Coordinates of C-alpha atoms and ligand atoms in Angstrom, one line a residue:
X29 CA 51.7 112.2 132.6
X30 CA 54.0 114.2 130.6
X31 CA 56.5 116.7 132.0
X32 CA 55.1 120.5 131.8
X33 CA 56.8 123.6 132.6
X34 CA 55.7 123.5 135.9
X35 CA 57.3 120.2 136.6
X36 CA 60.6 121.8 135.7
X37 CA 59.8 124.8 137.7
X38 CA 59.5 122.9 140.9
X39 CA 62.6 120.9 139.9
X40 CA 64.5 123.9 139.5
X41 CA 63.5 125.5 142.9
X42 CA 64.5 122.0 144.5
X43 CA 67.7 122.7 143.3
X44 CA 68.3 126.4 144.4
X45 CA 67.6 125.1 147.4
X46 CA 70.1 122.1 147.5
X47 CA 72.8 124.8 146.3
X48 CA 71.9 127.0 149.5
X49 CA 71.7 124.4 151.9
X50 CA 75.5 123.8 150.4
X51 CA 76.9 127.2 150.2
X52 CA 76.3 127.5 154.1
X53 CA 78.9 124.9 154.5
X54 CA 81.4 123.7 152.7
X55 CA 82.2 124.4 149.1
X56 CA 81.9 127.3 147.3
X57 CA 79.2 130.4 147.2
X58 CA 76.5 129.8 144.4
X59 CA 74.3 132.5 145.2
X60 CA 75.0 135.1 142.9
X61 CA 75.2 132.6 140.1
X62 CA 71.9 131.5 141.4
X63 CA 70.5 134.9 141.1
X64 CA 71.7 135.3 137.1
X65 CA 69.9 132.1 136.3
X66 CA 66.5 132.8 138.5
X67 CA 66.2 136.4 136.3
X68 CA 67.1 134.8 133.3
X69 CA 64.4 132.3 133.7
X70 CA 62.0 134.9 134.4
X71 CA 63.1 137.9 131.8
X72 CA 63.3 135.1 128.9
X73 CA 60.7 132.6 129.9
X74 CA 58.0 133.9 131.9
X75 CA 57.7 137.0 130.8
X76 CA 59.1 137.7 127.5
X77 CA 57.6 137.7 123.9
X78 CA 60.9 135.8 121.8
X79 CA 61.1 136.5 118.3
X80 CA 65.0 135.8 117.9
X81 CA 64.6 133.3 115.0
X82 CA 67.7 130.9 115.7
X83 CA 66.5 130.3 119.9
X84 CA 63.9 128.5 121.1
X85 CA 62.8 125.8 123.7
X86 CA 63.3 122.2 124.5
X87 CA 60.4 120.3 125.9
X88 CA 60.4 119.2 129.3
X89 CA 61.3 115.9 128.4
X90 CA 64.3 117.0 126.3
X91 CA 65.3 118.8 129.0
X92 CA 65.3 116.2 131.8
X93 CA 67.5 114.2 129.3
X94 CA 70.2 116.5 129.2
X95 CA 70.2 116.3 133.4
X96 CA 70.1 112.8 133.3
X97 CA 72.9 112.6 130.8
X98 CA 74.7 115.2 132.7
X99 CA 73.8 113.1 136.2
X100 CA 74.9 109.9 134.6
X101 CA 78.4 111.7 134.2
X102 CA 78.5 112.0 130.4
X103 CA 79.3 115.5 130.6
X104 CA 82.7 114.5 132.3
X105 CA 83.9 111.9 129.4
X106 CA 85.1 111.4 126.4
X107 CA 84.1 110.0 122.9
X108 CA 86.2 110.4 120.0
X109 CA 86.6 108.9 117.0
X110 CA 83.6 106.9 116.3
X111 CA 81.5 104.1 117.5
X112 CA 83.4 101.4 117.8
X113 CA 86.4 103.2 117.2
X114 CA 87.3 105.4 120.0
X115 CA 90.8 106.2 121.2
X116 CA 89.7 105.8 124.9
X117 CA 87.7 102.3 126.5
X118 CA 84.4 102.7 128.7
X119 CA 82.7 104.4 125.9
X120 CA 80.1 101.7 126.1
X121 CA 77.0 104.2 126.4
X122 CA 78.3 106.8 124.7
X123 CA 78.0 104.6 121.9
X124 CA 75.2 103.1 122.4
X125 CA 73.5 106.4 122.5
X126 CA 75.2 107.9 119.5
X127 CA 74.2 104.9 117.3
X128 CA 70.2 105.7 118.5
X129 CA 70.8 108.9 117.5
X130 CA 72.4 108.3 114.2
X131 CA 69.8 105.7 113.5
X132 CA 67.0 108.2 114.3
X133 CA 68.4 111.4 112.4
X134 CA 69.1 108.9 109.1
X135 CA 64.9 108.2 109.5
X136 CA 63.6 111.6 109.9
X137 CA 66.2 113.5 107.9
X138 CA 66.1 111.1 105.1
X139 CA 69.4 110.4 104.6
X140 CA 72.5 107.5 104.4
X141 CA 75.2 109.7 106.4
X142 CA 74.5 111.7 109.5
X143 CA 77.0 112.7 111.9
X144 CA 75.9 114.6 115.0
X145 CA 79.3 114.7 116.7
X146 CA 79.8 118.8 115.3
X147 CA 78.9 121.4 118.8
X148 CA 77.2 123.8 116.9
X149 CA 76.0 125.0 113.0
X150 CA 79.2 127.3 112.9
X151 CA 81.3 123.9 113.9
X152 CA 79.8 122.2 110.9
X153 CA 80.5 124.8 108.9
X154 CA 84.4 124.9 109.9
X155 CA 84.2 121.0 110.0
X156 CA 83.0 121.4 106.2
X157 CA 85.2 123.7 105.2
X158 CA 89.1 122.9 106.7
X159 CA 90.1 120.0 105.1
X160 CA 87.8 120.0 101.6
X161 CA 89.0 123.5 100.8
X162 CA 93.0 124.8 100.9
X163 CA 94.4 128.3 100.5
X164 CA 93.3 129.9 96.8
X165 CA 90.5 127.8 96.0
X166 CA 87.2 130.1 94.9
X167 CA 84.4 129.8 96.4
X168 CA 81.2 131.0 96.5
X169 CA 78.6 132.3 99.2
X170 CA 76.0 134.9 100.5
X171 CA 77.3 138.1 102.1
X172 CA 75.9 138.9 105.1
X173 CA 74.6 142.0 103.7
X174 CA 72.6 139.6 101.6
X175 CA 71.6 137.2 104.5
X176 CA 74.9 134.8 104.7
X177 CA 76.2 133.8 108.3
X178 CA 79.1 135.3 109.6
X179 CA 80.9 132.0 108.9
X180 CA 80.5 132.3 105.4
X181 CA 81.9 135.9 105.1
X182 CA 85.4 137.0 104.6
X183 CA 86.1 137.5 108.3
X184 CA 84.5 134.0 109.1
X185 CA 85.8 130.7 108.7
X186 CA 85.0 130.6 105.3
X187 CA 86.7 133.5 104.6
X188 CA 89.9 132.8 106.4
X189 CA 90.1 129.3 104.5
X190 CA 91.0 130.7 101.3
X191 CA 93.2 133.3 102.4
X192 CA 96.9 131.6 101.8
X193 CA 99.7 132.5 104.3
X194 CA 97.3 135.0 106.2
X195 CA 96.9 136.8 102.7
X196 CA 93.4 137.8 102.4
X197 CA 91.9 136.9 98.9
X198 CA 88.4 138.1 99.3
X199 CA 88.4 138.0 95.2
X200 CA 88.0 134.7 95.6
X201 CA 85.2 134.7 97.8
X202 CA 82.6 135.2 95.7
X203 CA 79.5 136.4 96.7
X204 CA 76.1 134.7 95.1
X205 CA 74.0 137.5 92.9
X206 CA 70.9 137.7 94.1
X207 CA 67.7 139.3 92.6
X208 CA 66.8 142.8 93.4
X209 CA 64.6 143.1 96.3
X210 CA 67.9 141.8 97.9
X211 CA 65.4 138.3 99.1
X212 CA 66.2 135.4 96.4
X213 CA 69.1 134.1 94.7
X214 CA 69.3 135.0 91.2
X215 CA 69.6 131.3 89.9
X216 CA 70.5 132.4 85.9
X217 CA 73.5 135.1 87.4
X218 CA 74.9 132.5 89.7
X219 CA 75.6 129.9 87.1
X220 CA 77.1 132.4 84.9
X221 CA 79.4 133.1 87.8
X222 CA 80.1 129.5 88.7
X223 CA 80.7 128.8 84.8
X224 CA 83.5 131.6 84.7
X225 CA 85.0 130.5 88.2
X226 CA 84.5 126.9 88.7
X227 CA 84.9 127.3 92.6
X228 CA 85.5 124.3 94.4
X229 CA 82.4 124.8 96.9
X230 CA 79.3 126.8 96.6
X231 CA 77.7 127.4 100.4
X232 CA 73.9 127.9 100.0
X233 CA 71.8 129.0 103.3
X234 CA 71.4 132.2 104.9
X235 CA 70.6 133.7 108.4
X236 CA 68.7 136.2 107.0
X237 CA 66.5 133.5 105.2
X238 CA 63.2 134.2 104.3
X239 CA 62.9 132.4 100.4
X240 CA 64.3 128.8 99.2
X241 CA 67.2 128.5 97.2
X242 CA 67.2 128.3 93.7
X243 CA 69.4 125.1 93.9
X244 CA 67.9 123.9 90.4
X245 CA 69.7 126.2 88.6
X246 CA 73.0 125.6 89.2
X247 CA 73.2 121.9 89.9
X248 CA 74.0 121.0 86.1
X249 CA 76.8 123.7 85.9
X250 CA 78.2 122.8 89.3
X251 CA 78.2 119.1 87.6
X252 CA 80.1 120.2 84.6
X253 CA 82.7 122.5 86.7
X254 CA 82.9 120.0 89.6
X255 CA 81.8 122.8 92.2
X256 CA 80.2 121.1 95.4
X257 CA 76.9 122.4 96.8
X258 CA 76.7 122.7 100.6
X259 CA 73.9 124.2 101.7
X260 CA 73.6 125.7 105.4
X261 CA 70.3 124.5 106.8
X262 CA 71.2 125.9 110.4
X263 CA 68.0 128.1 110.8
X264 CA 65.5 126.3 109.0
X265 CA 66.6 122.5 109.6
X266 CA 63.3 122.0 111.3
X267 CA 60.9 123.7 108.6
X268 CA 63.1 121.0 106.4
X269 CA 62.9 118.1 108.2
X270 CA 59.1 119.0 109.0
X271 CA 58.8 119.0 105.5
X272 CA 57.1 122.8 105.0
X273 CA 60.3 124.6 103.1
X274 CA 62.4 123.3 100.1
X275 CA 64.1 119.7 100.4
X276 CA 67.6 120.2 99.6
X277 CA 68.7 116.9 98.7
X278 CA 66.4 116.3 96.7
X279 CA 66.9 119.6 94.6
X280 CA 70.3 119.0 94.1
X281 CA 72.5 119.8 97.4
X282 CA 75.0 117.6 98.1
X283 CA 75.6 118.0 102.0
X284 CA 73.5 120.0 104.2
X285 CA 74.6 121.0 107.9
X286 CA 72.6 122.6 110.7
X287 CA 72.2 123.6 114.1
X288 CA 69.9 120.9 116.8
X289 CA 68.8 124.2 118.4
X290 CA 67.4 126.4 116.0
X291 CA 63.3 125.5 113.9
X292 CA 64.4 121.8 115.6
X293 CA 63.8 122.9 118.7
X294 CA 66.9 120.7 120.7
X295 CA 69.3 120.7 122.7
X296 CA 72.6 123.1 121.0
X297 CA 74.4 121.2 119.0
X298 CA 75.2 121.0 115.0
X299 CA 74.4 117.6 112.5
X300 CA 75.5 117.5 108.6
X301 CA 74.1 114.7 106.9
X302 CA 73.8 113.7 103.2
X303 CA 73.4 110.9 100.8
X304 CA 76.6 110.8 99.2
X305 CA 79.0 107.4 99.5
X306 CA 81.6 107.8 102.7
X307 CA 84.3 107.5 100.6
X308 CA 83.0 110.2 98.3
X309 CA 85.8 113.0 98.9
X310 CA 83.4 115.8 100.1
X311 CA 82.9 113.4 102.7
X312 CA 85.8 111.9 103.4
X313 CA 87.0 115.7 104.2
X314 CA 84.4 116.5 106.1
X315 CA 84.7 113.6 108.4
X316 CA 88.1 114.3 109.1
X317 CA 87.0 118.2 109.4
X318 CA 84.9 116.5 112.4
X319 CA 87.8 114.9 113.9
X320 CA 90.4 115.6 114.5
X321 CA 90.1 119.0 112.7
X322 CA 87.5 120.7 115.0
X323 CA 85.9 118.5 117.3
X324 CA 87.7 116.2 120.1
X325 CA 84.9 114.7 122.2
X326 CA 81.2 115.5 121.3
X327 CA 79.6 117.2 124.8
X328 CA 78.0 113.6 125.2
X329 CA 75.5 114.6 127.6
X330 CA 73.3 116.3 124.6
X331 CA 72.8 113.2 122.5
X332 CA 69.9 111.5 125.3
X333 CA 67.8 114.9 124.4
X334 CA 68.9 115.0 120.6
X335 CA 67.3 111.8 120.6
X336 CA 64.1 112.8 122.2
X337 CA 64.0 116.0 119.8
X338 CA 64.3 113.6 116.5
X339 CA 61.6 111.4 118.0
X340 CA 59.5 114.4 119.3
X341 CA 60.1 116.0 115.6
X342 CA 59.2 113.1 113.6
X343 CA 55.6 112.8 115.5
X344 CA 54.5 116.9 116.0
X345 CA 57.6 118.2 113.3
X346 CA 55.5 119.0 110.0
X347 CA 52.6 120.4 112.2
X348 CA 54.8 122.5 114.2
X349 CA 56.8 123.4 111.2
X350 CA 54.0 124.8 109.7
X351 CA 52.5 126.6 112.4
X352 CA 55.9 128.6 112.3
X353 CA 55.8 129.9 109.1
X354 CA 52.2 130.3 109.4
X355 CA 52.8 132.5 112.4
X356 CA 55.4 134.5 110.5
X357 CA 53.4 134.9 107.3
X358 CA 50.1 136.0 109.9
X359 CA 52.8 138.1 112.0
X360 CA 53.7 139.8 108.8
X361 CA 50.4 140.4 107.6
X362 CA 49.3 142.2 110.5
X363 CA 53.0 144.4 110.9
X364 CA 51.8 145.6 107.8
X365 CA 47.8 146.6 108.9
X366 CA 49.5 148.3 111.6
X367 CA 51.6 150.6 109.1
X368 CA 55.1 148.6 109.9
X369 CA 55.0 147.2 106.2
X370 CA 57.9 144.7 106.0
X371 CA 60.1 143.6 103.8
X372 CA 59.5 141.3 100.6
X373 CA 55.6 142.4 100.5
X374 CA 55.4 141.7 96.8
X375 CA 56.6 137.7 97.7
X376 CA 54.2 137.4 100.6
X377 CA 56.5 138.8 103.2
X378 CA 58.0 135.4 103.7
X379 CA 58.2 131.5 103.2
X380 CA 60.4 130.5 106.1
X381 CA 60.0 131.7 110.2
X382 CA 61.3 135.0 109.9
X383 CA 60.3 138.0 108.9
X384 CA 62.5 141.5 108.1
X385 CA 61.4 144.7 109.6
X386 CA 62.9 147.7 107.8
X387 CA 62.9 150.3 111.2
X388 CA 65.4 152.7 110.0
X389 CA 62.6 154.1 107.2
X390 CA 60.1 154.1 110.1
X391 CA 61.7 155.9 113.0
X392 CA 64.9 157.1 111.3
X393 CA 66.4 155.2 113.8
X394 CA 69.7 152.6 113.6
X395 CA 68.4 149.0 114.3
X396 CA 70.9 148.5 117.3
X397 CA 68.7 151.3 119.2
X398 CA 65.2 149.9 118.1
X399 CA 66.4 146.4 119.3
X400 CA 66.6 148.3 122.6
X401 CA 63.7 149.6 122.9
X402 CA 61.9 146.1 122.1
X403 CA 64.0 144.9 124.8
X404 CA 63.1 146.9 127.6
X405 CA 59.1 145.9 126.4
X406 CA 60.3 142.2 127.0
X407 CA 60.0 141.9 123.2
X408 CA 63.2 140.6 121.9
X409 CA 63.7 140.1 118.0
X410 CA 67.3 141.4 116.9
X411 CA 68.9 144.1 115.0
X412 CA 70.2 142.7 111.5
X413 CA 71.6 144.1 108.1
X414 CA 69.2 144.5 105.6
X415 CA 70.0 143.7 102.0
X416 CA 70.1 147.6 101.2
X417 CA 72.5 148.6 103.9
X418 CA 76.2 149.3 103.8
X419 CA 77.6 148.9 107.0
X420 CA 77.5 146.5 109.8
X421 CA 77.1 149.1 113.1
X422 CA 74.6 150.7 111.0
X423 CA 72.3 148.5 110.5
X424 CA 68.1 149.0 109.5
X425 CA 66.7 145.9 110.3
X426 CA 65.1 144.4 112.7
X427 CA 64.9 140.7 112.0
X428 CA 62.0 138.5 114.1
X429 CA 61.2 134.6 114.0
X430 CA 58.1 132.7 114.9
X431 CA 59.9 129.5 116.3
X432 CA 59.6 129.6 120.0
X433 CA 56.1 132.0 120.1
X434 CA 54.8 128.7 117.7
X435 CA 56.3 125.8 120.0
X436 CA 54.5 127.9 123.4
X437 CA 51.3 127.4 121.0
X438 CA 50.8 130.7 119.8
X439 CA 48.7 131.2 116.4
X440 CA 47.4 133.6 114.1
X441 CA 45.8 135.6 116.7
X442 CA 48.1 135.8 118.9
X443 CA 50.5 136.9 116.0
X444 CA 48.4 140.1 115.8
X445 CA 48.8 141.1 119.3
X446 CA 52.5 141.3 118.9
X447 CA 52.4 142.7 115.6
X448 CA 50.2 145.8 117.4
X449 CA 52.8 145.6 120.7
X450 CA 55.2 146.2 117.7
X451 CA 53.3 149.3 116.2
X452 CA 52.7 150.3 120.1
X453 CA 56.6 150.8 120.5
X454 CA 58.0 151.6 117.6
X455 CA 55.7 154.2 116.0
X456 CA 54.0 155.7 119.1
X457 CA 57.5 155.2 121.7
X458 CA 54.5 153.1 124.1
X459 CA 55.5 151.1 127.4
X460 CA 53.7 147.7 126.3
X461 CA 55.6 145.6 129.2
X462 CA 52.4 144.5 131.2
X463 CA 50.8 143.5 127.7
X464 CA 54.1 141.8 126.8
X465 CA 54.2 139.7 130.2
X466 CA 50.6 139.1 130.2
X467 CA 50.6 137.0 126.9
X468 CA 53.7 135.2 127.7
X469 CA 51.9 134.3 130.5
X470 CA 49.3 132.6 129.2
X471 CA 51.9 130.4 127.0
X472 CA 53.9 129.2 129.9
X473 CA 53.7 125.6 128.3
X474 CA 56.0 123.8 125.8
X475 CA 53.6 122.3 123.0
X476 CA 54.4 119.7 120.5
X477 CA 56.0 116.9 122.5
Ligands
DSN15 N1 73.4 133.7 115.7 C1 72.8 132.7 114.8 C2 72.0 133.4 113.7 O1 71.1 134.0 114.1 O2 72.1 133.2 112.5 C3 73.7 131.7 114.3 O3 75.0 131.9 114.6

């Protein structure tokens, strides 16, 4: 029988109890740690609605594999270099198990390269970006006002790349046009601007990423002026490899990175794959951006449940993956029947898992403070810049994703009850806490494994 929630529940009372039996004797005291981890499980898991769009859930069995590889000591060694190649012996597993997972992430995401060795999305970014790009090369981007991650802003990695000496040149960051309801990229605009600049690397993606990107239009002028495309899948690898949003290499991207955590519902972690050559120089820069340039050993304990997440993914992926944006299209809908009309109605609201509340024009209230009112409903979707605002710490939006409300097995329906819990707080200040706790209750499962 498969693992449930309530398998892991019992597992993880087992071990509170193995900590106390310890912190009586020898060894250090645990129980304040203890008491952290107990509320978080129940303020996050039992009882709260989650509508951050880049969290979500492992399953039970992805989870186990993480103890087990954390049990079988994997946690405590190191892997670098690659396999085969390592600059320490008794890397025989580690191996082993990086190969499966290579092997398996080459299958579902359709590609030649993969490398899964990058910690996070923002590591792949940094990975992508250190050695292919040097001080004064132009490149271009989405601001975070339009969507971008922070990474790809002047004060992230990106940013700080083409600065030369610690000289800022955010004129040659430039930012990628986009249409004006503030939602698409505008395609013609963009190739106009990568025509007069010919920058080195154009980073598609967003975090605020509700449309595709209009990849088609630029791939013959990035071929003419030798401009690379990256695109940043982080937030919707899984709608991607589940097949339900736009295929990037097949439009035209030349590299795509992402996070294992996000719409793929894994353990953390980043992967960049592609089908260029290895010895194509994008590549060749970006393996060396891996390691040594950001990455020494690769938190080996993760790969046992990235490999049960790419299996998982590749039997329930385009199902699940289209449940999600379902769910945020449905969730949408009914914001909008309740009077919280969001943003993008013209487009359908959205084609992706998330979905942007403009809360600023309904309460006259910043974000930030909305975000805590949610909060203390057990509702948690976060405060984010809106393509129309002008300042960071003042912020309208309130951004909200369907991934881990879809992989508990809520639908449609269930869409609509948050979508009134929303109207409930917001618009008439309610308490919906019980009503909160009462639906995550009846989701307490892990669906889709
Ligand atoms: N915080 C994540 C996001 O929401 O985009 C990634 O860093």
């Amino acid at each position: 029988m498969p693992a449930t929630q309530g398998d892991l529940d019992v597992l993880m009372e087992q071990a509170i109890r193995m900590l106390v039996v310890n912190s009586t004797g020898i060894g250090v005291d645990t129980s304040d740690i203890q008491g952290i981890l107990w509320s978080a499980r129940e303020q996050r898991i039992k009882r709260g609605i989650n509508l951050i769009p880049s969290e979500n859930r492992k399953s039970p069995k992805a989870k186990l594999m993480s103890w087990l590889g954390e049990l079988a000591g994997l946690d405590g060694r190191y892997a670098e270099g690659h396999v085969g190649k390592r600059y320490y012996p008794g890397t025989q597993a580690s191996d082993a198990l990086e190969t499966i997972a290579i092997a398996e992430a080459k299958d579902l995401m359709g590609a030649k390269w993969v490398d899964i060795r990058p910690i996070s999305g923002n590591n792949v970014n940094m990975a992508v970006f250190l050695n292919y790009l040097q001080g004064g090369d132009f490149v271009m981007a989405n601001t975070i006002y339009k969507g971008g991650h922070i990474s790809h802003a002047d004060v992230g990695s990106l940013g700080k790349r083409v600065t030369v000496r610690g000289r800022e040149l955010k004129e040659h960051l430039i930012p990628i046009p986009v249409t004006e309801d503030g939602y698409h990229m505008d395609g013609v605009a963009t190739a106009k601007l990568i025509e007069r600049y010919k920058p080195k690397l154009i980073v598609l993606g967003k975090s605020l990423f509700l449309f595709p990107e209009d990849i088609g239009a630029i791939t013959e002028i990035c071929q003419q002026t030798g401009t690379r495309i990256y695109y940043d899948g982080a937030h919707v690898l899984g709608l991607i490899v589940g097949g339900q949003f736009q295929q990037p290499l097949k439009e035209g991207a030349e590299v795509v990175g992402g996070s294992t955590h996000k719409t793929l519902a894994g353990p953390q972690g980043g992967i960049i794959y592609s089908n260029l050559p290895p010895d194509d120089p994008l590549i060749v820069a970006i393996d060396k951006g891996i390691m040594p340039g950001t990455t020494s050993s690769h938190h080996l304990h993760r790969i046992p449940a990235l490999i049960v997440t790419l299996r998982e993914y590749k039997q329930h992926g385009p199902e699940y993956a289209s449940q999600t944006i379902r769910n945020a299209q449905a969730l949408a809908e009914a914001l909008d029947k309740y009077g919280l009309t969001p943003d993008a109605k013209e487009f359908g609201y959205t084609r992706s898992h998330q979905v942007a509340l403009n809360v600023r024009r309904l309460t006259g209230t910043y974000s930030k403070e909305v975000e805590t009112w949610l909060d203390r409903n057990g509702i948690f979707a976060n405060s984010n810049a809106l393509p129309y605002d002008t300042s960071v710490f003042k912020t309208s939006g309130i951004r909200m994703g369907t991934p881990e409300v879809t992989i508990q097995g809520m639908r449609e329906g269930e869409m609509d009850r948050i979508a009134w819990m929303f109207r409930r707080v917001i618009i008439d200040r309610a308490n919906v806490s019980l009503e909160s706790r009462d639906l995550a209750r009846n989701f307490p499962d892990r669906m889709y494994a």
